[in-house]
Every structure is written in C-alpha cells, then in structure tokens.
C-alpha cells in the first residue's frame, strides 16, 4: 500500500506551517521524517493520517484521496501513534490496547476470540503483557507509550505512522521499539528526533526545515555534515560503515537554527 502527499500546504494562526510538500512512501518501506522543532513534522504526520485536511494539495492512499475514504476504512489501513494521547477514563492497560480493534467491530461483528488473540500478541510485542491489568493512570509515561504502539499494532494496519514514538522511553526501549516496528510487515512513516536512530532504522529520510521538504533520500546521502549544520545548527562528524550505514557524533558549540536566524530575519525585515 502506497501513501503519498502531493504538494500539500497547511496554515495555522495566520502563518504557513507546511509549504508545498510532496513525498511518497512505498509498500514495506520505513521512511523517517526529521527536522528541528517547528519544522512541520507533526503537522505533516497529521495530514498523512487524514486527521487534518491540507489547505492545498492532497494526500493519496493507494491513489485515492484520503478525504474521500470513510474514517473506518482509513482506520483499517492506517494507524497513527501521536506524541500525546491521553484519556480521562479509568481503563486498564489491556482495555487501552483493545481500542485498536474498534474499526473492525459492529452489530454483525462483535468481539471474538480472534480479537483477544490479536490484543494478546500486541501486548507481548511491546513487553507489556504482565501489566495488562494495571490502571492507565498508574503507568509511567514510557509504559503508556508502549501501549500506544500496542494499540496501533492491534489495529492491524498496513501503514503505521509514528510521531516521535520514542518519547519517554529509556534507551533500551527506544532501540527495542524501533527494531520491533522495523521487523513488522508494515509500511512505516516515523517522525524522529534522534538522527542516529533515523540512520539506523530508516530506508529513506525526509528532512524538514521551516515547513519545507529540503532533502529526501538514503540516510548516508541525506545525513551530511553540511546539511546537519544548515538544518540543525550543530557540527558533527560522520562515520560511514561498510554496510552502507552511518553514525553521527555531535560536537558542542553551535547555536540552534531558530536562535541563529532570528536576528537575520529582523534585520532583513527592517531593511525592506
């Protein structure tokens, strides 16, 4: 199943958040989206999921505009794990994961043993089976995030969208979760903060800067010293590995892009 954005733009609060972004992800591919805070990663994920409608352009799911598909149909094909998704209900960890089966339930298709089996497998996959009976609000942020992943897996999508999925996880669970996702028979799009995670797990990487797509390609082609300096405002050294991978070592001393560019914007405005 193919997911594509064709020249999508989106605005909020009177400002342009995304500007003429086009990209596609092919069946079975792991596409990473990286960029500094405010670059448009989360907004792009919300458009790709169909939660938000672009101001212009369109998002296509297997060639069909996602807005033309019913929410139930979209939910059976695509699952989104957001950065922050909470509930005020008093539910258990297992009940939170059972919500992933909602797109398949109805008057003629009640809960079945197959649903139980799918939920059990999802809990096992994220190493949360032993906490299935715990109340949601007693769980740590990392445990809740793992349950969000389990809920998405229980949804049995063809495409999995992850918006900064390793937030609140310790390093072991960060690597374990991305490895788990990588091994699923899924098409994956993940917004990531850690450039080394993107280099390690992604087939291709899309780089966002100020609402625009500025690079798209294989990790070793996209993650260059010059581009990382320009987009993130940090100096790095990059070690290329024989298998085509790369490892990034950061050097302190650079100012983040938003702080570096603010005075320049002010001067340019004054001079016009």
mmCIF file of C-alpha atoms in Angstrom:
data_model
loop_
_atom_site.group_PDB
_atom_site.id
_atom_site.type_symbol
_atom_site.label_atom_id
_atom_site.label_comp_id
_atom_site.label_asym_id
_atom_site.label_seq_id
_atom_site.Cartn_x
_atom_site.Cartn_y
_atom_site.Cartn_z
ATOM 1 C CA UNK A 1 0.000 0.000 0.000
ATOM 2 C CA UNK A 2 1.341 3.398 -1.055
ATOM 3 C CA UNK A 3 0.915 6.662 0.842
ATOM 4 C CA UNK A 4 1.721 9.944 -0.883
ATOM 5 C CA UNK A 5 1.495 13.680 -0.252
ATOM 6 C CA UNK A 6 1.192 15.813 -3.366
ATOM 7 C CA UNK A 7 2.152 19.475 -2.924
ATOM 8 C CA UNK A 8 0.414 19.776 0.450
ATOM 9 C CA UNK A 9 0.371 23.049 2.375
ATOM 10 C CA UNK A 10 -1.196 23.865 5.728
ATOM 11 C CA UNK A 11 -1.593 27.040 7.790
ATOM 12 C CA UNK A 12 -2.450 27.846 11.404
ATOM 13 C CA UNK A 13 -2.641 31.068 13.376
ATOM 14 C CA UNK A 14 -2.184 33.137 10.269
ATOM 15 C CA UNK A 15 1.153 31.533 9.397
ATOM 16 C CA UNK A 16 2.268 28.884 6.914
ATOM 17 C CA UNK A 17 3.231 25.661 8.713
ATOM 18 C CA UNK A 18 3.751 23.436 5.675
ATOM 19 C CA UNK A 19 4.630 24.730 2.226
ATOM 20 C CA UNK A 20 4.228 22.678 -0.965
ATOM 21 C CA UNK A 21 5.474 19.336 0.426
ATOM 22 C CA UNK A 22 5.498 16.263 -1.819
ATOM 23 C CA UNK A 23 6.724 12.801 -0.866
ATOM 24 C CA UNK A 24 5.641 9.188 -1.054
ATOM 25 C CA UNK A 25 6.324 6.005 0.865
ATOM 26 C CA UNK A 26 6.230 2.630 -0.835
ATOM 27 C CA UNK A 27 4.888 -0.657 0.498
ATOM 28 C CA UNK A 28 7.208 -2.146 3.146
ATOM 29 C CA UNK A 29 9.393 0.962 3.398
ATOM 30 C CA UNK A 30 10.498 2.657 6.633
ATOM 31 C CA UNK A 31 10.548 6.405 5.970
ATOM 32 C CA UNK A 32 11.912 8.723 8.647
ATOM 33 C CA UNK A 33 10.987 12.397 8.921
ATOM 34 C CA UNK A 34 13.497 14.596 10.736
ATOM 35 C CA UNK A 35 13.897 18.303 11.374
ATOM 36 C CA UNK A 36 14.219 20.790 14.247
ATOM 37 C CA UNK A 37 11.280 21.780 16.447
ATOM 38 C CA UNK A 38 8.788 23.824 14.463
ATOM 39 C CA UNK A 39 9.864 22.439 11.105
ATOM 40 C CA UNK A 40 6.430 20.908 10.398
ATOM 41 C CA UNK A 41 6.980 17.222 11.216
ATOM 42 C CA UNK A 42 3.888 16.781 13.397
ATOM 43 C CA UNK A 43 1.714 18.815 11.030
ATOM 44 C CA UNK A 44 2.827 16.654 8.120
ATOM 45 C CA UNK A 45 2.037 13.491 10.094
ATOM 46 C CA UNK A 46 -1.466 14.772 10.844
ATOM 47 C CA UNK A 47 -2.070 15.425 7.134
ATOM 48 C CA UNK A 48 -0.741 11.995 6.149
ATOM 49 C CA UNK A 49 -3.087 10.372 8.673
ATOM 50 C CA UNK A 50 -6.129 12.252 7.417
ATOM 51 C CA UNK A 51 -6.744 13.961 10.771
ATOM 52 C CA UNK A 52 -6.206 17.361 9.160
ATOM 53 C CA UNK A 53 -7.099 18.465 5.664
ATOM 54 C CA UNK A 54 -4.414 20.325 3.689
ATOM 55 C CA UNK A 55 -5.051 23.923 2.675
ATOM 56 C CA UNK A 56 -3.887 22.917 -0.781
ATOM 57 C CA UNK A 57 -2.655 19.732 -2.380
ATOM 58 C CA UNK A 58 -3.821 16.252 -1.412
ATOM 59 C CA UNK A 59 -2.859 13.075 0.417
ATOM 60 C CA UNK A 60 -3.394 9.843 -1.513
ATOM 61 C CA UNK A 61 -3.817 6.351 -0.085
ATOM 62 C CA UNK A 62 -3.229 3.852 -2.894
ATOM 63 C CA UNK A 63 -4.029 6.602 -5.374
ATOM 64 C CA UNK A 64 -7.323 7.625 -3.711
ATOM 65 C CA UNK A 65 -7.645 10.966 -1.892
ATOM 66 C CA UNK A 66 -7.697 10.086 1.796
ATOM 67 C CA UNK A 67 -10.538 12.550 2.392
ATOM 68 C CA UNK A 68 -12.754 10.515 0.040
ATOM 69 C CA UNK A 69 -12.395 7.404 2.194
ATOM 70 C CA UNK A 70 -14.517 6.805 5.275
ATOM 71 C CA UNK A 71 -12.818 7.007 8.675
ATOM 72 C CA UNK A 72 -13.493 3.311 9.297
ATOM 73 C CA UNK A 73 -11.845 2.368 6.005
ATOM 74 C CA UNK A 74 -8.836 4.583 6.718
ATOM 75 C CA UNK A 75 -8.507 3.157 10.254
ATOM 76 C CA UNK A 76 -8.408 -0.393 8.887
ATOM 77 C CA UNK A 77 -5.487 0.540 6.644
ATOM 78 C CA UNK A 78 -3.561 3.148 8.608
ATOM 79 C CA UNK A 79 -2.764 3.674 12.306
ATOM 80 C CA UNK A 80 -1.301 6.787 13.933
ATOM 81 C CA UNK A 81 0.602 6.946 17.213
ATOM 82 C CA UNK A 82 0.607 10.578 18.349
ATOM 83 C CA UNK A 83 3.052 12.281 20.705
ATOM 84 C CA UNK A 84 0.420 12.909 23.361
ATOM 85 C CA UNK A 85 -2.729 10.795 23.551
ATOM 86 C CA UNK A 86 -4.355 10.575 26.958
ATOM 87 C CA UNK A 87 -7.704 9.545 28.384
ATOM 88 C CA UNK A 88 -9.745 10.604 31.372
ATOM 89 C CA UNK A 89 -11.396 7.198 31.564
ATOM 90 C CA UNK A 90 -10.483 4.655 34.222
ATOM 91 C CA UNK A 91 -9.332 1.872 31.914
ATOM 92 C CA UNK A 92 -6.749 -0.866 32.187
ATOM 93 C CA UNK A 93 -3.686 -1.253 30.008
ATOM 94 C CA UNK A 94 -5.368 -4.102 28.157
ATOM 95 C CA UNK A 95 -8.530 -2.085 27.544
ATOM 96 C CA UNK A 96 -6.409 0.687 26.034
ATOM 97 C CA UNK A 97 -4.958 -1.798 23.548
ATOM 98 C CA UNK A 98 -8.401 -3.290 22.841
ATOM 99 C CA UNK A 99 -9.398 0.115 21.404
ATOM 100 C CA UNK A 100 -7.276 -0.805 18.404
ATOM 101 C CA UNK A 101 -9.930 -3.334 17.396
ATOM 102 C CA UNK A 102 -12.680 -0.690 17.172
ATOM 103 C CA UNK A 103 -12.562 -0.316 13.341
ATOM 104 C CA UNK A 104 -13.472 -3.989 12.975
ATOM 105 C CA UNK A 105 -16.368 -4.182 15.456
ATOM 106 C CA UNK A 106 -20.046 -3.672 14.729
ATOM 107 C CA UNK A 107 -23.522 -5.152 15.198
ATOM 108 C CA UNK A 108 -22.667 -8.022 12.852
ATOM 109 C CA UNK A 109 -19.072 -8.429 14.041
ATOM 110 C CA UNK A 110 -18.929 -8.484 17.864
ATOM 111 C CA UNK A 111 -15.799 -9.113 19.925
ATOM 112 C CA UNK A 112 -14.395 -12.584 19.259
ATOM 113 C CA UNK A 113 -11.591 -14.905 20.390
ATOM 114 C CA UNK A 114 -9.605 -13.659 17.382
ATOM 115 C CA UNK A 115 -9.719 -10.146 18.830
ATOM 116 C CA UNK A 116 -8.392 -11.480 22.135
ATOM 117 C CA UNK A 117 -5.563 -13.245 20.319
ATOM 118 C CA UNK A 118 -4.603 -10.092 18.399
ATOM 119 C CA UNK A 119 -4.584 -7.976 21.585
ATOM 120 C CA UNK A 120 -2.526 -10.616 23.433
ATOM 121 C CA UNK A 121 0.068 -10.604 20.633
ATOM 122 C CA UNK A 122 0.252 -6.798 20.613
ATOM 123 C CA UNK A 123 0.839 -6.684 24.385
ATOM 124 C CA UNK A 124 3.542 -9.346 24.099
ATOM 125 C CA UNK A 125 5.230 -7.447 21.264
ATOM 126 C CA UNK A 126 5.776 -4.355 23.426
ATOM 127 C CA UNK A 127 6.643 -6.326 26.570
ATOM 128 C CA UNK A 128 3.537 -5.172 28.455
ATOM 129 C CA UNK A 129 1.603 -8.414 28.938
ATOM 130 C CA UNK A 130 2.495 -8.570 32.632
ATOM 131 C CA UNK A 131 0.992 -5.094 33.187
ATOM 132 C CA UNK A 132 -2.218 -5.721 31.249
ATOM 133 C CA UNK A 133 -4.380 -5.361 34.363
ATOM 134 C CA UNK A 134 -2.869 -2.103 35.587
ATOM 135 C CA UNK A 135 -4.989 1.060 35.536
ATOM 136 C CA UNK A 136 -3.836 3.541 32.861
ATOM 137 C CA UNK A 137 -3.152 6.423 35.248
ATOM 138 C CA UNK A 138 -0.821 4.295 37.386
ATOM 139 C CA UNK A 139 1.532 3.666 34.455
ATOM 140 C CA UNK A 140 4.654 5.639 33.644
ATOM 141 C CA UNK A 141 4.948 7.772 30.515
ATOM 142 C CA UNK A 142 7.148 5.151 28.884
ATOM 143 C CA UNK A 143 4.703 2.349 29.682
ATOM 144 C CA UNK A 144 1.844 4.368 28.208
ATOM 145 C CA UNK A 145 3.832 4.995 25.048
ATOM 146 C CA UNK A 146 4.462 1.285 24.624
ATOM 147 C CA UNK A 147 0.725 0.703 24.998
ATOM 148 C CA UNK A 148 0.018 3.282 22.288
ATOM 149 C CA UNK A 149 2.253 1.211 19.995
ATOM 150 C CA UNK A 150 0.445 -1.965 21.064
ATOM 151 C CA UNK A 151 -2.931 -0.355 20.344
ATOM 152 C CA UNK A 152 -1.718 0.564 16.860
ATOM 153 C CA UNK A 153 -0.453 -2.981 16.237
ATOM 154 C CA UNK A 154 -3.796 -4.384 17.426
ATOM 155 C CA UNK A 155 -5.401 -2.228 14.749
ATOM 156 C CA UNK A 156 -3.586 -4.404 12.175
ATOM 157 C CA UNK A 157 -2.894 -1.552 9.742
ATOM 158 C CA UNK A 158 -0.966 -1.780 6.501
ATOM 159 C CA UNK A 159 0.662 1.592 7.225
ATOM 160 C CA UNK A 160 1.921 2.739 10.631
ATOM 161 C CA UNK A 161 2.519 6.447 11.339
ATOM 162 C CA UNK A 162 4.617 7.271 14.405
ATOM 163 C CA UNK A 163 5.040 10.831 15.688
ATOM 164 C CA UNK A 164 8.197 10.806 17.832
ATOM 165 C CA UNK A 165 7.434 7.307 19.173
ATOM 166 C CA UNK A 166 10.457 7.057 21.467
ATOM 167 C CA UNK A 167 9.462 9.993 23.694
ATOM 168 C CA UNK A 168 9.502 8.984 27.383
ATOM 169 C CA UNK A 169 11.337 5.720 26.666
ATOM 170 C CA UNK A 170 14.719 4.760 28.058
ATOM 171 C CA UNK A 171 17.450 3.936 25.558
ATOM 172 C CA UNK A 172 16.857 0.182 25.717
ATOM 173 C CA UNK A 173 13.167 0.523 24.957
ATOM 174 C CA UNK A 174 13.858 3.148 22.266
ATOM 175 C CA UNK A 175 16.033 0.736 20.303
ATOM 176 C CA UNK A 176 13.783 -2.221 21.078
ATOM 177 C CA UNK A 177 10.648 -0.420 19.930
ATOM 178 C CA UNK A 178 12.124 0.802 16.644
ATOM 179 C CA UNK A 179 13.560 -2.650 15.991
ATOM 180 C CA UNK A 180 10.137 -4.170 16.694
ATOM 181 C CA UNK A 181 8.469 -1.769 14.273
ATOM 182 C CA UNK A 182 11.154 -2.388 11.650
ATOM 183 C CA UNK A 183 10.521 -6.138 11.786
ATOM 184 C CA UNK A 184 6.767 -5.874 11.256
ATOM 185 C CA UNK A 185 5.372 -6.476 7.796
ATOM 186 C CA UNK A 186 4.298 -2.841 7.602
ATOM 187 C CA UNK A 187 4.906 0.384 5.755
ATOM 188 C CA UNK A 188 6.205 2.832 8.374
ATOM 189 C CA UNK A 189 6.494 6.621 8.489
ATOM 190 C CA UNK A 190 8.111 7.928 11.674
ATOM 191 C CA UNK A 191 8.936 11.464 12.802
ATOM 192 C CA UNK A 192 12.168 11.099 14.782
ATOM 193 C CA UNK A 193 14.363 13.409 16.832
ATOM 194 C CA UNK A 194 17.415 11.152 17.088
ATOM 195 C CA UNK A 195 19.430 11.297 13.863
ATOM 196 C CA UNK A 196 21.300 8.110 14.697
ATOM 197 C CA UNK A 197 18.009 6.269 15.141
ATOM 198 C CA UNK A 198 16.947 7.553 11.723
ATOM 199 C CA UNK A 199 20.241 6.399 10.201
ATOM 200 C CA UNK A 200 19.974 3.000 11.876
ATOM 201 C CA UNK A 201 16.387 2.041 11.068
ATOM 202 C CA UNK A 202 15.144 4.052 8.071
ATOM 203 C CA UNK A 203 15.345 3.074 4.412
ATOM 204 C CA UNK A 204 14.977 6.739 3.440
ATOM 205 C CA UNK A 205 14.888 10.020 5.345
ATOM 206 C CA UNK A 206 12.914 13.191 4.628
ATOM 207 C CA UNK A 207 14.410 16.383 6.079
ATOM 208 C CA UNK A 208 12.048 19.222 7.025
ATOM 209 C CA UNK A 209 13.132 22.822 7.558
ATOM 210 C CA UNK A 210 10.791 25.782 8.151
ATOM 211 C CA UNK A 211 7.817 23.899 6.739
ATOM 212 C CA UNK A 212 9.543 22.731 3.575
ATOM 213 C CA UNK A 213 10.984 19.421 2.457
ATOM 214 C CA UNK A 214 14.667 20.159 1.835
ATOM 215 C CA UNK A 215 16.059 16.654 1.281
ATOM 216 C CA UNK A 216 14.824 13.114 0.665
ATOM 217 C CA UNK A 217 16.947 10.016 0.168
ATOM 218 C CA UNK A 218 19.012 7.265 1.747
ATOM 219 C CA UNK A 219 20.423 8.019 5.201
ATOM 220 C CA UNK A 220 24.051 8.212 4.088
ATOM 221 C CA UNK A 221 23.112 10.560 1.226
ATOM 222 C CA UNK A 222 20.876 12.844 3.291
ATOM 223 C CA UNK A 223 22.767 12.981 6.589
ATOM 224 C CA UNK A 224 25.780 15.016 5.557
ATOM 225 C CA UNK A 225 27.923 17.312 7.693
ATOM 226 C CA UNK A 226 26.810 20.338 5.671
ATOM 227 C CA UNK A 227 23.087 19.578 5.793
ATOM 228 C CA UNK A 228 23.057 18.822 9.522
ATOM 229 C CA UNK A 229 24.919 22.085 10.160
ATOM 230 C CA UNK A 230 22.473 24.039 7.990
ATOM 231 C CA UNK A 231 19.254 22.463 9.288
ATOM 232 C CA UNK A 232 20.070 21.776 12.944
ATOM 233 C CA UNK A 233 22.828 24.295 13.603
ATOM 234 C CA UNK A 234 25.289 21.752 15.039
ATOM 235 C CA UNK A 235 28.688 20.500 13.970
ATOM 236 C CA UNK A 236 29.095 16.760 13.566
ATOM 237 C CA UNK A 237 31.495 14.096 12.427
ATOM 238 C CA UNK A 238 30.012 11.230 10.413
ATOM 239 C CA UNK A 239 31.440 7.722 10.348
ATOM 240 C CA UNK A 240 30.391 5.671 7.310
ATOM 241 C CA UNK A 241 30.136 1.924 7.814
ATOM 242 C CA UNK A 242 30.884 -0.833 5.270
ATOM 243 C CA UNK A 243 27.241 -1.949 5.167
ATOM 244 C CA UNK A 244 26.146 1.496 3.967
ATOM 245 C CA UNK A 245 25.083 2.782 7.368
ATOM 246 C CA UNK A 246 26.454 5.804 9.179
ATOM 247 C CA UNK A 247 26.978 7.047 12.714
ATOM 248 C CA UNK A 248 26.820 10.702 13.755
ATOM 249 C CA UNK A 249 28.970 12.185 16.511
ATOM 250 C CA UNK A 250 27.911 15.631 17.709
ATOM 251 C CA UNK A 251 30.312 18.431 18.579
ATOM 252 C CA UNK A 252 29.171 21.142 21.029
ATOM 253 C CA UNK A 253 29.402 24.855 20.431
ATOM 254 C CA UNK A 254 26.823 25.700 17.755
ATOM 255 C CA UNK A 255 23.654 27.765 18.299
ATOM 256 C CA UNK A 256 20.272 26.163 17.373
ATOM 257 C CA UNK A 257 18.912 27.358 13.994
ATOM 258 C CA UNK A 258 15.925 29.245 15.446
ATOM 259 C CA UNK A 259 18.260 31.361 17.594
ATOM 260 C CA UNK A 260 20.763 31.938 14.798
ATOM 261 C CA UNK A 261 18.177 33.004 12.235
ATOM 262 C CA UNK A 262 16.021 35.291 14.402
ATOM 263 C CA UNK A 263 18.355 38.335 14.235
ATOM 264 C CA UNK A 264 18.869 37.850 10.488
ATOM 265 C CA UNK A 265 15.104 37.851 9.891
ATOM 266 C CA UNK A 266 14.706 41.001 11.954
ATOM 267 C CA UNK A 267 17.442 42.782 10.015
ATOM 268 C CA UNK A 268 16.003 41.708 6.693
ATOM 269 C CA UNK A 269 12.562 42.997 7.696
ATOM 270 C CA UNK A 270 13.987 46.319 8.810
ATOM 271 C CA UNK A 271 15.856 46.779 5.558
ATOM 272 C CA UNK A 272 12.884 46.297 3.221
#
